[in-house]
Amino acid sequence: MGEHRKRVKHLHQRGDLHEFTFSCYRRLPLLTNDTWRAALSDAIGRACERFDFQLVAFVFMPEHVHLLTLPTGEEPAFDRFLAMIKRPVSAAVKSVLLQSDSPLLAKLTVRERPGKTAFRFWQEGPGYDRNLRSEEAILASIDYIHANPVRRRLCRQPIDWFWSSAAWYAADGEVQDPQLPPLSRLPSEFGWRASR
């Protein structure tokens, strides 16, 4: 019997922004290690460049990630975009855990069927995603993403959380930390959105 993979049909209209949310395996707080978060940051930058996505906003929480993107290609490859983010991070973490003989390796290794195991850094499946097109929805998404660490009491204000685009917005896009994935202003054809 062939392996069944859940497939999600992504509907996209050119000019829509796309919000992604994906979680660590069993929502474990695996994104508390700066080295792993830096690997995630690098993978996001590479995936954006490879698949013509602009990163508009993001936050890395201890157990999940929010990305707000603007796909600029003709036919966005959402599944391949996410795979190019998730796979290298998972492989890098697995390598570190193998080298250090960490007990976390056993916790993240699952039995798929008799004789076959798999390492899981990310929760299986595509996570949650949606298209955004209205000003109200886009601004609400950016605010929601930036307020995540505050709601969880990880910091007092959004700009205090390093692994987020909140400080970039507070500096009006003038300061880009090299440890964070590159952010983009929205193109001028977005009118009100270009200044955000």
Backbone as numpy.savetxt, mean C-alpha at the origin, in Angstrom:
# Nx Ny Nz CAx CAy CAz Cx Cy Cz
-7.22 -31.51 -9.35 -8.07 -30.33 -9.35 -7.18 -29.10 -9.35
-7.49 -28.13 -10.20 -6.69 -26.91 -10.30 -6.90 -25.99 -9.11
-5.91 -25.17 -8.87 -5.98 -24.21 -7.76 -6.94 -23.09 -8.12
-7.84 -22.77 -7.22 -8.80 -21.69 -7.46 -8.30 -20.41 -6.80
-8.19 -19.37 -7.58 -7.78 -18.07 -7.04 -8.94 -17.10 -7.19
-9.17 -16.35 -6.14 -10.21 -15.34 -6.19 -9.80 -14.24 -7.15
-10.64 -13.92 -8.10 -10.38 -12.86 -9.06 -11.35 -11.72 -8.82
-10.84 -10.53 -8.87 -11.67 -9.34 -8.69 -11.66 -8.56 -9.99
-12.82 -8.20 -10.46 -12.89 -7.38 -11.67 -12.79 -5.93 -11.23
-11.81 -5.24 -11.79 -11.61 -3.84 -11.46 -12.24 -2.99 -12.57
-13.16 -2.16 -12.20 -13.77 -1.24 -13.16 -13.04 0.08 -13.04
-12.64 0.62 -14.16 -11.86 1.84 -14.11 -12.22 2.75 -15.26
-12.40 4.01 -14.95 -12.57 5.04 -15.97 -11.35 5.93 -15.89
-10.81 6.29 -17.03 -9.63 7.15 -17.05 -9.91 8.42 -16.24
-8.97 8.77 -15.37 -9.13 9.94 -14.52 -9.60 9.62 -13.11
-10.11 8.39 -12.92 -10.50 7.98 -11.57 -9.25 7.77 -10.72
-9.33 8.12 -9.46 -8.30 7.72 -8.52 -8.69 6.36 -7.98
-7.71 5.62 -7.51 -7.98 4.27 -7.04 -7.37 4.11 -5.65
-8.20 3.68 -4.72 -7.76 3.48 -3.33 -7.61 1.99 -3.07
-6.48 1.61 -2.50 -6.21 0.21 -2.14 -6.02 0.11 -0.63
-6.55 -0.95 -0.05 -6.26 -1.30 1.34 -5.93 -2.78 1.36
-4.77 -3.12 1.91 -4.43 -4.54 2.03 -3.74 -4.75 3.37
-3.87 -5.98 3.88 -3.47 -6.29 5.26 -2.38 -7.34 5.33
-1.68 -7.30 6.45 -0.72 -8.35 6.77 -1.49 -9.62 7.12
-0.82 -10.74 7.01 -1.43 -12.04 7.29 -2.08 -12.03 8.67
-3.35 -12.44 8.69 -4.17 -12.49 9.92 -4.18 -11.16 10.67
-3.92 -10.10 9.94 -3.85 -8.74 10.51 -2.84 -8.66 11.67
-1.79 -9.42 11.53 -0.71 -9.35 12.52 0.05 -8.04 12.34
0.55 -7.45 13.41 1.28 -6.18 13.31 2.72 -6.40 12.81
2.83 -6.75 11.53 4.14 -7.06 10.95 4.86 -5.83 10.42
4.13 -4.73 10.24 4.74 -3.51 9.70 5.15 -2.57 10.83
5.86 -3.13 11.80 6.40 -2.32 12.90 7.92 -2.25 12.82
8.47 -2.92 11.84 9.92 -2.98 11.63 10.28 -1.98 10.53
11.12 -1.00 10.84 11.47 0.03 9.86 12.12 -0.53 8.60
12.89 -1.59 8.73 13.51 -2.20 7.55 12.45 -2.75 6.62
11.44 -3.39 7.18 10.36 -3.95 6.37 9.51 -2.84 5.77
9.29 -1.78 6.54 8.52 -0.65 6.00 9.30 0.03 4.88
10.61 0.12 5.02 11.43 0.71 3.95 11.37 -0.16 2.69
11.36 -1.48 2.85 11.22 -2.38 1.70 9.86 -2.18 1.03
8.82 -1.98 1.83 7.49 -1.71 1.28 7.49 -0.39 0.52
8.10 0.61 1.10 8.19 1.92 0.45 8.88 1.82 -0.91
9.99 1.09 -0.95 10.73 0.90 -2.19 9.89 0.14 -3.22
9.20 -0.90 -2.78 8.37 -1.70 -3.69 7.24 -0.86 -4.27
6.65 0.01 -3.47 5.57 0.88 -3.97 6.13 1.82 -5.04
7.28 2.41 -4.77 7.89 3.31 -5.76 8.17 2.61 -7.08
8.70 1.38 -7.00 9.00 0.62 -8.22 7.72 0.24 -8.97
6.70 -0.18 -8.24 5.44 -0.58 -8.88 4.77 0.62 -9.54
4.80 1.77 -8.88 4.21 2.98 -9.48 4.91 3.32 -10.78
6.23 3.24 -10.77 7.00 3.57 -11.98 6.74 2.55 -13.09
6.74 1.28 -12.74 6.59 0.21 -13.74 5.20 0.21 -14.38
4.16 0.47 -13.59 2.79 0.33 -14.09 2.07 1.66 -14.29
2.81 2.76 -14.30 2.23 4.09 -14.55 1.12 4.45 -13.57
1.45 4.38 -12.29 0.56 4.84 -11.23 1.25 6.00 -10.54
0.50 7.03 -10.21 1.03 8.10 -9.36 0.49 7.87 -7.96
1.35 7.95 -6.98 0.93 7.80 -5.59 0.50 9.17 -5.07
-0.74 9.26 -4.63 -1.32 10.53 -4.19 -1.31 10.64 -2.66
-1.55 9.53 -1.96 -1.54 9.53 -0.49 -1.32 8.10 -0.02
-0.77 7.96 1.19 -0.55 6.62 1.74 -0.39 6.69 3.24
-0.57 5.53 3.87 -0.17 5.34 5.26 0.14 3.86 5.44
1.22 3.58 6.19 1.55 2.22 6.59 1.16 2.11 8.06
0.17 1.30 8.34 -0.23 1.02 9.71 0.48 -0.26 10.16
0.45 -0.59 11.45 1.16 -1.80 11.88 0.71 -3.08 11.18
-0.58 -3.16 10.82 -1.06 -4.40 10.22 -1.76 -4.22 8.87
-1.78 -3.02 8.34 -2.37 -2.82 7.01 -1.81 -1.57 6.35
-2.15 -1.43 5.06 -1.63 -0.34 4.23 -2.79 0.29 3.47
-2.78 1.62 3.37 -3.71 2.35 2.51 -2.90 3.10 1.46
-3.31 2.97 0.20 -2.70 3.72 -0.90 -3.80 4.40 -1.68
-3.60 5.66 -2.04 -4.49 6.36 -2.97 -3.65 6.68 -4.19
-4.06 6.15 -5.33 -3.26 6.26 -6.54 -4.05 6.85 -7.70
-3.32 7.35 -8.66 -3.89 7.79 -9.93 -3.23 6.96 -11.03
-3.95 5.95 -11.56 -3.40 5.20 -12.69 -3.38 6.09 -13.93
-2.24 6.17 -14.60 -2.14 7.06 -15.77 -2.02 6.30 -17.08
-1.87 4.98 -17.02 -1.78 4.18 -18.24 -3.16 3.97 -18.86
-3.16 3.43 -20.07 -4.42 3.19 -20.78 -5.29 2.16 -20.07
-4.71 1.03 -19.71 -5.44 -0.03 -19.02 -4.65 -0.43 -17.78
-4.99 0.14 -16.63 -4.22 -0.13 -15.41 -4.21 -1.63 -15.06
-3.05 -2.12 -14.71 -2.87 -3.52 -14.32 -2.90 -3.60 -12.79
-4.09 -3.50 -12.22 -4.23 -3.44 -10.76 -3.62 -4.66 -10.07
-3.93 -5.86 -10.56 -3.42 -7.07 -9.92 -1.89 -7.14 -9.98
-1.33 -6.80 -11.12 0.14 -6.85 -11.26 0.80 -5.74 -10.44
0.14 -4.59 -10.34 0.63 -3.48 -9.51 0.75 -3.95 -8.06
-0.32 -4.55 -7.53 -0.29 -5.03 -6.15 0.73 -6.16 -5.97
0.81 -7.06 -6.94 1.78 -8.16 -6.84 3.20 -7.63 -6.79
3.48 -6.58 -7.56 4.84 -6.02 -7.58 5.17 -5.30 -6.27
4.16 -4.96 -5.51 4.38 -4.39 -4.18 4.55 -5.52 -3.16
3.62 -6.46 -3.16 3.58 -7.48 -2.12 4.69 -8.53 -2.22
4.94 -9.03 -3.41 5.89 -10.16 -3.56 7.30 -9.83 -3.08
7.90 -8.72 -3.50 9.28 -8.47 -3.05 9.39 -8.23 -1.54
8.36 -7.63 -0.96 8.38 -7.41 0.50 8.32 -8.76 1.20
7.40 -9.60 0.77 7.26 -10.93 1.35 8.55 -11.73 1.22
9.17 -11.69 0.05 10.41 -12.44 -0.18 11.55 -11.91 0.71
11.64 -10.59 0.84 12.70 -10.00 1.67 12.52 -10.37 3.14
11.29 -10.31 3.62 11.02 -10.66 5.02 11.31 -12.14 5.26
10.86 -12.98 4.34 11.10 -14.42 4.49 12.60 -14.71 4.56
13.38 -14.06 3.72 14.83 -14.25 3.71 15.44 -13.87 5.05
15.03 -12.75 5.60 15.54 -12.31 6.91 15.15 -13.31 8.00
13.91 -13.77 7.97 13.45 -14.72 8.99 14.18 -16.06 8.88
14.44 -16.50 7.66 15.21 -17.75 7.46 16.63 -17.61 8.00
17.28 -16.49 7.69 18.66 -16.27 8.13 18.78 -16.19 9.65
17.76 -15.61 10.28 17.82 -15.43 11.73 17.16 -16.58 12.49
16.62 -17.55 11.75 15.92 -18.69 12.36 14.84 -18.20 13.33
14.10 -17.19 12.91 13.08 -16.57 13.75 11.85 -17.47 13.93
11.29 -17.51 15.14 10.05 -18.26 15.35 8.87 -17.67 14.56
8.99 -16.42 14.14 7.94 -15.80 13.34 7.77 -16.52 12.00
8.83 -17.12 11.50 8.76 -17.86 10.24 7.70 -18.95 10.31
7.67 -19.71 11.39 6.68 -20.78 11.55 5.27 -20.21 11.62
5.13 -19.08 12.27 3.81 -18.45 12.41 3.25 -17.97 11.07
4.15 -17.63 10.14 3.74 -17.11 8.84 3.79 -18.16 7.73
4.09 -19.39 8.10 4.11 -20.48 7.13 2.85 -21.31 7.32
2.09 -21.45 6.25 0.81 -22.15 6.32 0.86 -23.40 5.43
0.11 -24.38 5.84 -0.01 -25.60 5.04 -1.15 -25.40 4.06
-0.82 -25.41 2.79 -1.85 -25.25 1.76 -2.56 -26.56 1.48
-1.80 -27.65 1.47 -2.33 -29.00 1.28 -1.23 -29.96 1.74
-1.52 -31.23 1.86 -0.48 -32.16 2.31 0.80 -32.03 1.47
1.90 -31.80 2.16 3.20 -31.71 1.50 3.52 -30.36 0.89
2.62 -29.39 1.01 2.90 -28.07 0.41 2.60 -26.96 1.43
3.62 -26.15 1.69 3.45 -25.00 2.58 3.74 -23.72 1.80
3.28 -22.62 2.36 3.52 -21.31 1.74 3.78 -20.29 2.84
4.66 -19.36 2.55 4.94 -18.25 3.46 3.93 -17.15 3.19
3.33 -16.60 4.23 2.32 -15.55 4.07 2.70 -14.32 4.91
3.19 -13.29 4.25 3.37 -12.01 4.93 2.09 -11.20 4.81
1.43 -11.31 3.66 0.20 -10.57 3.37 -1.02 -11.49 3.47
-2.12 -10.92 3.87 -3.39 -11.65 3.86 -3.68 -12.02 2.41
-4.12 -13.24 2.19 -4.39 -13.69 0.83 -5.53 -12.89 0.22
-5.47 -12.69 -1.07 -6.51 -11.96 -1.79 -6.10 -10.52 -2.06
-6.93 -9.83 -2.83 -6.56 -8.48 -3.27 -6.79 -7.39 -2.24
-7.45 -7.70 -1.13 -7.77 -6.64 -0.18 -9.00 -5.88 -0.63
-9.06 -4.63 -0.26 -10.20 -3.78 -0.59 -9.73 -2.70 -1.54
-10.54 -2.41 -2.55 -10.20 -1.29 -3.42 -11.47 -0.66 -3.97
-11.32 0.59 -4.35 -12.46 1.33 -4.92 -11.96 2.48 -5.77
-12.82 2.89 -6.69 -12.53 4.05 -7.53 -13.10 5.29 -6.87
-12.42 6.40 -7.05 -12.89 7.68 -6.53 -12.85 8.69 -7.65
-13.91 9.48 -7.74 -13.92 10.46 -8.82 -14.36 11.84 -8.34
-15.17 11.93 -7.33 -15.66 13.25 -6.89 -14.66 13.91 -5.94
-14.68 15.23 -5.94 -13.81 15.99 -5.03 -14.05 15.58 -3.59
-15.30 15.47 -3.22 -15.65 15.11 -1.85 -15.07 13.75 -1.46
-15.20 12.76 -2.34 -14.70 11.42 -2.04 -13.17 11.39 -1.95
-12.50 12.11 -2.83 -11.03 12.13 -2.84 -10.49 12.82 -1.60
-11.05 13.97 -1.25 -10.60 14.67 -0.05 -10.88 13.86 1.21
-12.03 13.19 1.25 -12.37 12.35 2.40 -11.39 11.18 2.50
-11.00 10.61 1.37 -10.04 9.50 1.37 -8.68 9.95 1.91
-8.20 11.09 1.43 -6.90 11.61 1.89 -6.95 11.86 3.40
-8.02 12.50 3.86 -8.15 12.77 5.30 -8.23 11.47 6.11
-8.99 10.51 5.61 -9.14 9.22 6.30 -7.79 8.51 6.40
-7.07 8.48 5.29 -5.75 7.83 5.26 -4.82 8.49 6.28
-4.76 9.80 6.28 -3.84 10.51 7.17 -4.25 10.42 8.64
-5.54 10.31 8.91 -6.02 10.26 10.30 -5.93 8.86 10.92
-5.65 7.85 10.12 -5.58 6.47 10.63 -4.72 6.32 11.88
-3.47 6.78 11.89 -2.63 6.61 13.08 -3.15 7.38 14.30
-3.81 8.50 14.07 -4.37 9.29 15.17 -5.55 8.53 15.79
-6.42 8.01 14.94 -7.57 7.24 15.44 -7.12 6.04 16.27
-6.00 5.47 15.90 -5.47 4.31 16.62 -4.60 4.71 17.81
-4.45 6.01 18.02 -3.64 6.55 19.12 -2.16 6.15 19.01
-1.69 6.09 17.78 -0.27 5.84 17.53 0.52 7.15 17.52
-0.21 8.26 17.36 0.40 9.59 17.38 -0.70 10.60 17.69
-0.29 11.83 17.96 -1.27 12.87 18.33 -1.87 13.57 17.11
-1.06 13.77 16.07 -1.56 14.41 14.86 -0.97 13.68 13.64
-1.65 13.74 12.50 -1.21 12.97 11.34 0.24 13.19 10.94
0.75 14.41 11.04 2.13 14.66 10.60 3.17 14.02 11.51
2.76 13.54 12.69 3.69 12.88 13.60 4.01 11.44 13.17
3.19 10.87 12.30 3.40 9.48 11.86 4.30 9.49 10.64
5.51 9.00 10.78 6.49 9.08 9.70 6.04 8.35 8.43
5.47 7.16 8.58 5.14 6.31 7.43 3.80 6.69 6.84
3.73 7.92 6.37 2.49 8.49 5.84 2.84 9.66 4.93
1.88 10.04 4.11 2.06 11.21 3.24 1.59 12.50 3.92
1.14 12.43 5.16 0.60 13.61 5.85 1.61 14.76 5.91
2.86 14.47 6.24 3.87 15.53 6.34 4.15 16.16 4.97
4.09 15.36 3.92 4.28 15.87 2.56 3.18 16.88 2.23
1.96 16.56 2.60 0.85 17.50 2.38 1.01 18.74 3.24
1.44 18.57 4.49 1.62 19.72 5.39 2.69 20.66 4.86
3.70 20.11 4.17 4.78 20.93 3.59 4.46 21.34 2.16
3.22 21.16 1.75 2.76 21.50 0.41 3.61 20.83 -0.68
4.01 19.60 -0.40 4.76 18.83 -1.38 6.20 19.26 -1.57
6.68 20.15 -0.72 8.04 20.67 -0.87 9.10 19.76 -0.26
8.70 18.90 0.67 9.65 18.03 1.35 9.27 16.58 1.07
10.21 15.82 0.51 9.99 14.41 0.23 11.11 13.61 0.88
10.79 12.86 1.91 11.79 12.04 2.57 12.16 10.87 1.66
13.46 10.63 1.43 13.86 9.56 0.52 13.50 8.15 1.00
13.18 8.00 2.28 12.76 6.69 2.79 11.31 6.37 2.42
10.56 7.38 2.00 9.14 7.19 1.70 8.94 7.06 0.20
7.85 6.41 -0.21 7.61 6.29 -1.65 7.36 7.66 -2.27
7.81 7.88 -3.50 7.61 9.18 -4.16 6.13 9.50 -4.33
5.78 10.71 -3.99 4.40 11.18 -4.13 4.29 12.12 -5.32
3.08 12.22 -5.84 2.82 13.07 -7.00 1.65 14.00 -6.72
1.80 15.21 -7.21 0.65 16.11 -7.24 -0.24 15.64 -8.37
-1.50 15.90 -8.25 -2.41 15.55 -9.33 -2.17 16.48 -10.51
-2.27 15.97 -11.74 -2.05 16.82 -12.92 -3.01 17.99 -12.98
-2.62 19.02 -13.71 -3.41 20.25 -13.78 -4.80 20.04 -14.36
-5.00 19.02 -15.18 -6.35 18.80 -15.74 -7.37 18.42 -14.67
-6.89 18.18 -13.45 -7.80 17.87 -12.37 -8.32 19.13 -11.68
-7.91 20.30 -12.16 -8.42 21.55 -11.62 -8.21 21.68 -10.14
-9.29 21.61 -9.35 -9.22 21.75 -7.90 -8.26 20.74 -7.30
-8.12 19.59 -7.92 -7.30 18.52 -7.35 -5.81 18.78 -7.50
-5.41 19.59 -8.45 -3.99 19.80 -8.73 -3.27 20.48 -7.57
-3.97 21.29 -6.82 -3.33 22.02 -5.72 -3.29 21.21 -4.43
-3.97 20.12 -4.39 -4.06 19.32 -3.17 -2.79 18.57 -2.91
